[in-house]
Amino acid sequence: QVTLKESGPVVVKPTETLTLTCTVSGFSLDNDRMGVSWIRQPPGKALEWLAHIFSHGTKFYSTSLKSRLTISKDTSKSQVVLTMTNVGPVDAGTYFCARAGESIWLKKFFEFDYWGQGMLVTVSS
Amino acid sequence: IVLTQSPGTLSLSLGARATLSCRASQSVSDNYLAWYQQKPGQAPRLLIYGASNRATGIPDRFSGRGSGTDFTLTISRLEPEDFAVYYCHQYGPSHTFGQGTRLEVK
């Protein structure tokens, strides 16, 4: 059974760094041709893709947020970590991690077939 | 690629047919387009991938079609559990989502 679960701070102060962890089970982060993305959703708004890490370690980032994001993984812990620097009010919302199949040859990842439940992050001093 | 979904809100009765549209600002390569259903407080659920392929466990009343820049999700006979927000997602170049269509009970 594939599951993903987000964890991290519920509240983060403006200008601080947000660190979120996605713990997965039911698949391997390094040899199942499956990668993990982070996607966020401001309250009442649409989804926004943020970053992706492939099974072999290649990372892709949203062009608009690339300078503030870092995605990494710890295969031994089955965890994918997203850090976002210098957070502000516009970064508040629900953060999801989601699994996507990938083609290493095409350097592509595809639709998101499994999602975590999401984690609501508030930005407040 | 910018995805524009229409209508923003769709009000229909149980048993009716729902047609949701997703238009892309550029052609979506290889029909790399998916549809998701999201209910309040829940994560999105994958319905359709590759424009027309139903995901595992999705009822056959859900169908997707389209190519290039115009895509459609159809729900043939609305059930109570189908009232939700629906998002399209293109994964041709990069990844973007539409702004969503809210399907509500009339």
CSV table of C-alpha atoms in Angstrom, one decimal:
chain,number,residue,atom,x,y,z
A,1,GLN,CA,0.0,0.0,0.0
A,2,VAL,CA,1.4,3.3,-1.1
A,3,THR,CA,1.2,6.2,1.4
A,4,LEU,CA,2.8,9.6,1.7
A,5,LYS,CA,2.6,11.8,4.8
A,6,GLU,CA,3.8,15.4,5.2
A,7,SER,CA,5.2,16.8,8.5
A,8,GLY,CA,6.7,20.0,9.6
A,9,PRO,CA,5.9,23.2,11.4
A,10,VAL,CA,2.3,24.5,11.5
A,11,VAL,CA,3.4,28.1,11.9
A,12,VAL,CA,6.5,29.7,10.5
A,13,LYS,CA,7.6,33.4,11.0
A,14,PRO,CA,8.1,35.7,8.0
A,15,THR,CA,11.6,35.6,6.6
A,16,GLU,CA,12.3,32.3,8.2
A,17,THR,CA,13.1,29.0,6.4
A,18,LEU,CA,10.3,26.4,6.1
A,19,THR,CA,11.3,22.8,6.2
A,20,LEU,CA,8.8,20.1,5.3
A,21,THR,CA,9.3,16.3,5.3
A,22,CYS,CA,7.4,13.7,3.3
A,23,THR,CA,7.6,10.2,4.6
A,24,VAL,CA,6.7,7.5,2.1
A,25,SER,CA,5.9,3.8,2.3
A,26,GLY,CA,4.9,1.2,-0.2
A,27,PHE,CA,7.5,2.1,-2.8
A,28,SER,CA,11.3,2.9,-2.9
A,29,LEU,CA,12.7,6.3,-3.4
A,30,ASP,CA,15.7,5.1,-5.3
A,31,ASN,CA,14.8,2.2,-7.6
A,32,ASP,CA,11.1,2.0,-8.5
A,33,ARG,CA,11.2,4.6,-11.3
A,34,MET,CA,9.0,6.8,-9.1
A,35,GLY,CA,9.8,10.3,-7.9
A,36,VAL,CA,8.2,12.7,-5.5
A,37,SER,CA,7.0,16.2,-6.0
A,38,TRP,CA,5.9,19.0,-3.7
A,39,ILE,CA,2.8,20.9,-4.6
A,40,ARG,CA,1.1,23.7,-2.6
A,41,GLN,CA,-2.4,25.2,-2.5
A,42,PRO,CA,-3.1,28.6,-1.0
A,43,PRO,CA,-6.5,28.7,0.9
A,44,GLY,CA,-9.3,28.6,-1.6
A,45,LYS,CA,-7.0,28.7,-4.6
A,46,ALA,CA,-5.5,26.4,-7.2
A,47,LEU,CA,-2.6,24.0,-7.0
A,48,GLU,CA,0.9,25.0,-7.7
A,49,TRP,CA,3.8,22.6,-8.5
A,50,LEU,CA,7.0,23.5,-6.6
A,51,ALA,CA,9.7,20.9,-7.0
A,52,HIS,CA,10.4,17.2,-7.9
A,53,ILE,CA,13.2,14.7,-7.2
A,54,PHE,CA,13.7,11.8,-9.4
A,55,SER,CA,14.6,8.3,-8.2
A,56,HIS,CA,18.1,8.7,-9.4
A,57,GLY,CA,18.4,12.1,-7.7
A,58,THR,CA,17.9,14.7,-10.4
A,59,LYS,CA,15.9,17.7,-9.2
A,60,PHE,CA,13.6,20.0,-11.0
A,61,TYR,CA,12.2,23.3,-9.6
A,62,SER,CA,9.4,25.7,-10.4
A,63,THR,CA,11.1,28.5,-12.4
A,64,SER,CA,9.4,31.3,-10.3
A,65,LEU,CA,10.5,29.8,-6.9
A,66,LYS,CA,13.8,28.1,-7.9
A,67,SER,CA,16.0,30.5,-6.0
A,68,ARG,CA,14.2,29.8,-2.7
A,69,LEU,CA,13.6,26.0,-2.9
A,70,THR,CA,15.8,23.0,-2.2
A,71,ILE,CA,14.5,19.4,-2.5
A,72,SER,CA,16.4,16.4,-1.2
A,73,LYS,CA,15.9,12.9,-0.1
A,74,ASP,CA,17.1,10.4,2.5
A,75,THR,CA,16.5,7.0,1.0
A,76,SER,CA,17.3,5.1,4.2
A,77,LYS,CA,14.5,7.0,6.0
A,78,SER,CA,12.1,7.0,3.0
A,79,GLN,CA,11.9,10.8,3.3
A,80,VAL,CA,11.8,13.7,0.9
A,81,VAL,CA,12.6,17.1,2.3
A,82,LEU,CA,11.6,20.5,0.9
A,83,THR,CA,13.1,23.7,2.2
A,84,MET,CA,11.8,27.1,1.3
A,85,THR,CA,13.8,30.2,2.4
A,86,ASN,CA,12.6,33.7,3.3
A,87,VAL,CA,8.9,32.7,3.6
A,88,GLY,CA,6.2,35.4,3.4
A,89,PRO,CA,2.4,35.6,3.8
A,90,VAL,CA,1.9,34.5,0.2
A,91,ASP,CA,3.6,31.1,1.1
A,92,ALA,CA,0.8,30.2,3.5
A,93,GLY,CA,-1.4,27.3,2.4
A,94,THR,CA,-1.5,23.5,2.3
A,95,TYR,CA,1.6,21.7,1.1
A,96,PHE,CA,1.2,18.3,-0.5
A,97,CYS,CA,3.8,15.7,-1.5
A,98,ALA,CA,2.8,13.4,-4.3
A,99,ARG,CA,4.3,10.5,-6.2
A,100,ALA,CA,4.8,10.5,-10.0
A,101,GLY,CA,6.1,7.9,-12.4
A,102,GLU,CA,9.1,9.0,-14.4
A,103,SER,CA,11.1,8.3,-17.5
A,104,ILE,CA,14.8,8.8,-16.9
A,105,TRP,CA,15.5,8.6,-20.7
A,106,LEU,CA,13.0,11.4,-21.4
A,107,LYS,CA,13.9,13.3,-18.2
A,108,LYS,CA,10.3,13.6,-17.5
A,109,PHE,CA,7.9,12.8,-14.7
A,110,PHE,CA,4.2,12.3,-15.2
A,111,GLU,CA,0.8,12.5,-13.4
A,112,PHE,CA,0.5,12.4,-9.7
A,113,ASP,CA,-1.1,9.1,-8.7
A,114,TYR,CA,-0.7,9.1,-4.9
A,115,TRP,CA,-0.8,12.2,-2.6
A,116,GLY,CA,-0.2,12.9,1.0
A,117,GLN,CA,-3.1,14.3,3.1
A,118,GLY,CA,-1.5,17.7,3.0
A,119,MET,CA,-0.1,20.0,5.7
A,120,LEU,CA,-1.4,23.4,6.4
A,121,VAL,CA,1.3,26.0,7.0
A,122,THR,CA,0.6,29.5,8.4
A,123,VAL,CA,3.0,32.3,8.1
A,124,SER,CA,2.7,34.6,11.1
A,125,SER,CA,4.9,36.5,13.5
B,1,ILE,CA,1.8,26.6,-20.4
B,2,VAL,CA,-1.3,28.3,-18.9
B,3,LEU,CA,-4.4,26.1,-18.4
B,4,THR,CA,-7.7,27.8,-18.4
B,5,GLN,CA,-10.7,25.9,-17.1
B,6,SER,CA,-14.3,26.6,-17.8
B,7,PRO,CA,-16.8,27.2,-16.5
B,8,GLY,CA,-15.6,28.4,-13.1
B,9,THR,CA,-18.7,26.9,-11.5
B,10,LEU,CA,-21.1,24.4,-12.9
B,11,SER,CA,-24.5,23.8,-11.3
B,12,LEU,CA,-26.1,20.5,-12.2
B,13,SER,CA,-28.6,18.0,-10.9
B,14,LEU,CA,-28.1,14.4,-9.8
B,15,GLY,CA,-28.1,12.2,-12.9
B,16,ALA,CA,-27.1,15.0,-15.2
B,17,ARG,CA,-24.2,15.0,-17.6
B,18,ALA,CA,-21.3,17.3,-16.7
B,19,THR,CA,-18.8,18.6,-19.3
B,20,LEU,CA,-15.7,20.4,-18.0
B,21,SER,CA,-13.3,22.2,-20.3
B,22,CYS,CA,-9.5,22.8,-20.0
B,23,ARG,CA,-7.8,24.9,-22.6
B,24,ALA,CA,-4.0,25.2,-22.9
B,25,SER,CA,-2.2,28.3,-24.0
B,26,GLN,CA,0.2,26.1,-26.1
B,27,SER,CA,-0.1,22.6,-27.4
B,28,VAL,CA,0.4,19.9,-24.7
B,29,SER,CA,2.9,17.4,-26.0
B,30,ASP,CA,1.9,13.8,-26.2
B,31,ASN,CA,-1.4,14.5,-24.6
B,32,TYR,CA,0.3,14.8,-21.2
B,33,LEU,CA,-2.8,16.0,-19.4
B,34,ALA,CA,-4.5,14.7,-16.3
B,35,TRP,CA,-7.6,15.5,-14.3
B,36,TYR,CA,-8.1,15.4,-10.6
B,37,GLN,CA,-11.0,15.6,-8.2
B,38,GLN,CA,-10.6,17.4,-4.9
B,39,LYS,CA,-13.1,17.5,-2.0
B,40,PRO,CA,-12.9,20.0,0.9
B,41,GLY,CA,-10.1,19.1,3.3
B,42,GLN,CA,-8.8,16.3,1.1
B,43,ALA,CA,-5.9,15.8,-1.3
B,44,PRO,CA,-6.6,15.7,-5.0
B,45,ARG,CA,-7.5,12.3,-6.5
B,46,LEU,CA,-6.2,11.3,-9.9
B,47,LEU,CA,-9.1,10.6,-12.3
B,48,ILE,CA,-7.6,10.7,-15.8
B,49,TYR,CA,-4.1,10.7,-17.2
B,50,GLY,CA,-2.8,10.9,-20.7
B,51,ALA,CA,-5.9,12.9,-21.6
B,52,SER,CA,-8.2,9.8,-21.8
B,53,ASN,CA,-7.0,7.0,-19.6
B,54,ARG,CA,-8.9,6.3,-16.4
B,55,ALA,CA,-6.8,5.8,-13.3
B,56,THR,CA,-7.1,2.7,-11.2
B,57,GLY,CA,-10.5,2.4,-9.5
B,58,ILE,CA,-12.1,5.3,-11.3
B,59,PRO,CA,-15.7,4.6,-12.4
B,60,ASP,CA,-16.4,4.5,-16.1
B,61,ARG,CA,-18.8,7.4,-15.8
B,62,PHE,CA,-15.7,9.6,-15.9
B,63,SER,CA,-14.1,10.0,-19.3
B,64,GLY,CA,-11.5,12.3,-20.8
B,65,ARG,CA,-10.8,13.4,-24.3
B,66,GLY,CA,-9.0,16.0,-26.3
B,67,SER,CA,-5.6,16.8,-27.8
B,68,GLY,CA,-3.4,19.7,-28.5
B,69,THR,CA,-4.8,22.6,-26.6
B,70,ASP,CA,-8.4,21.5,-25.9
B,71,PHE,CA,-9.4,18.9,-23.4
B,72,THR,CA,-12.6,17.8,-21.8
B,73,LEU,CA,-13.6,15.8,-18.7
B,74,THR,CA,-17.1,14.3,-18.9
B,75,ILE,CA,-19.1,12.8,-16.1
B,76,SER,CA,-21.9,10.9,-17.7
B,77,ARG,CA,-24.4,10.7,-14.8
B,78,LEU,CA,-23.7,12.7,-11.7
B,79,GLU,CA,-23.7,10.8,-8.4
B,80,PRO,CA,-23.8,12.6,-5.0
B,81,GLU,CA,-20.1,12.0,-4.4
B,82,ASP,CA,-19.1,13.7,-7.7
B,83,PHE,CA,-19.8,17.2,-6.5
B,84,ALA,CA,-16.3,18.6,-5.9
B,85,VAL,CA,-13.6,20.8,-7.5
B,86,TYR,CA,-11.9,19.5,-10.6
B,87,TYR,CA,-8.4,20.4,-11.8
B,88,CYS,CA,-6.6,19.8,-15.0
B,89,HIS,CA,-2.8,19.4,-15.0
B,90,GLN,CA,-0.4,19.4,-17.9
B,91,TYR,CA,2.9,17.7,-17.7
B,92,GLY,CA,4.2,18.3,-21.2
B,93,PRO,CA,6.7,21.0,-20.7
B,94,SER,CA,7.0,21.4,-16.9
B,95,HIS,CA,3.9,21.1,-14.8
B,96,THR,CA,1.0,23.5,-14.4
B,97,PHE,CA,-2.5,23.2,-13.1
B,98,GLY,CA,-5.7,24.9,-14.1
B,99,GLN,CA,-7.6,27.2,-11.7
B,100,GLY,CA,-10.3,24.6,-11.2
B,101,THR,CA,-14.0,24.1,-11.9
B,102,ARG,CA,-16.4,23.8,-9.0
B,103,LEU,CA,-19.2,21.3,-9.6
B,104,GLU,CA,-22.1,22.0,-7.4
B,105,VAL,CA,-25.6,20.6,-6.8
B,106,LYS,CA,-28.4,22.5,-8.5
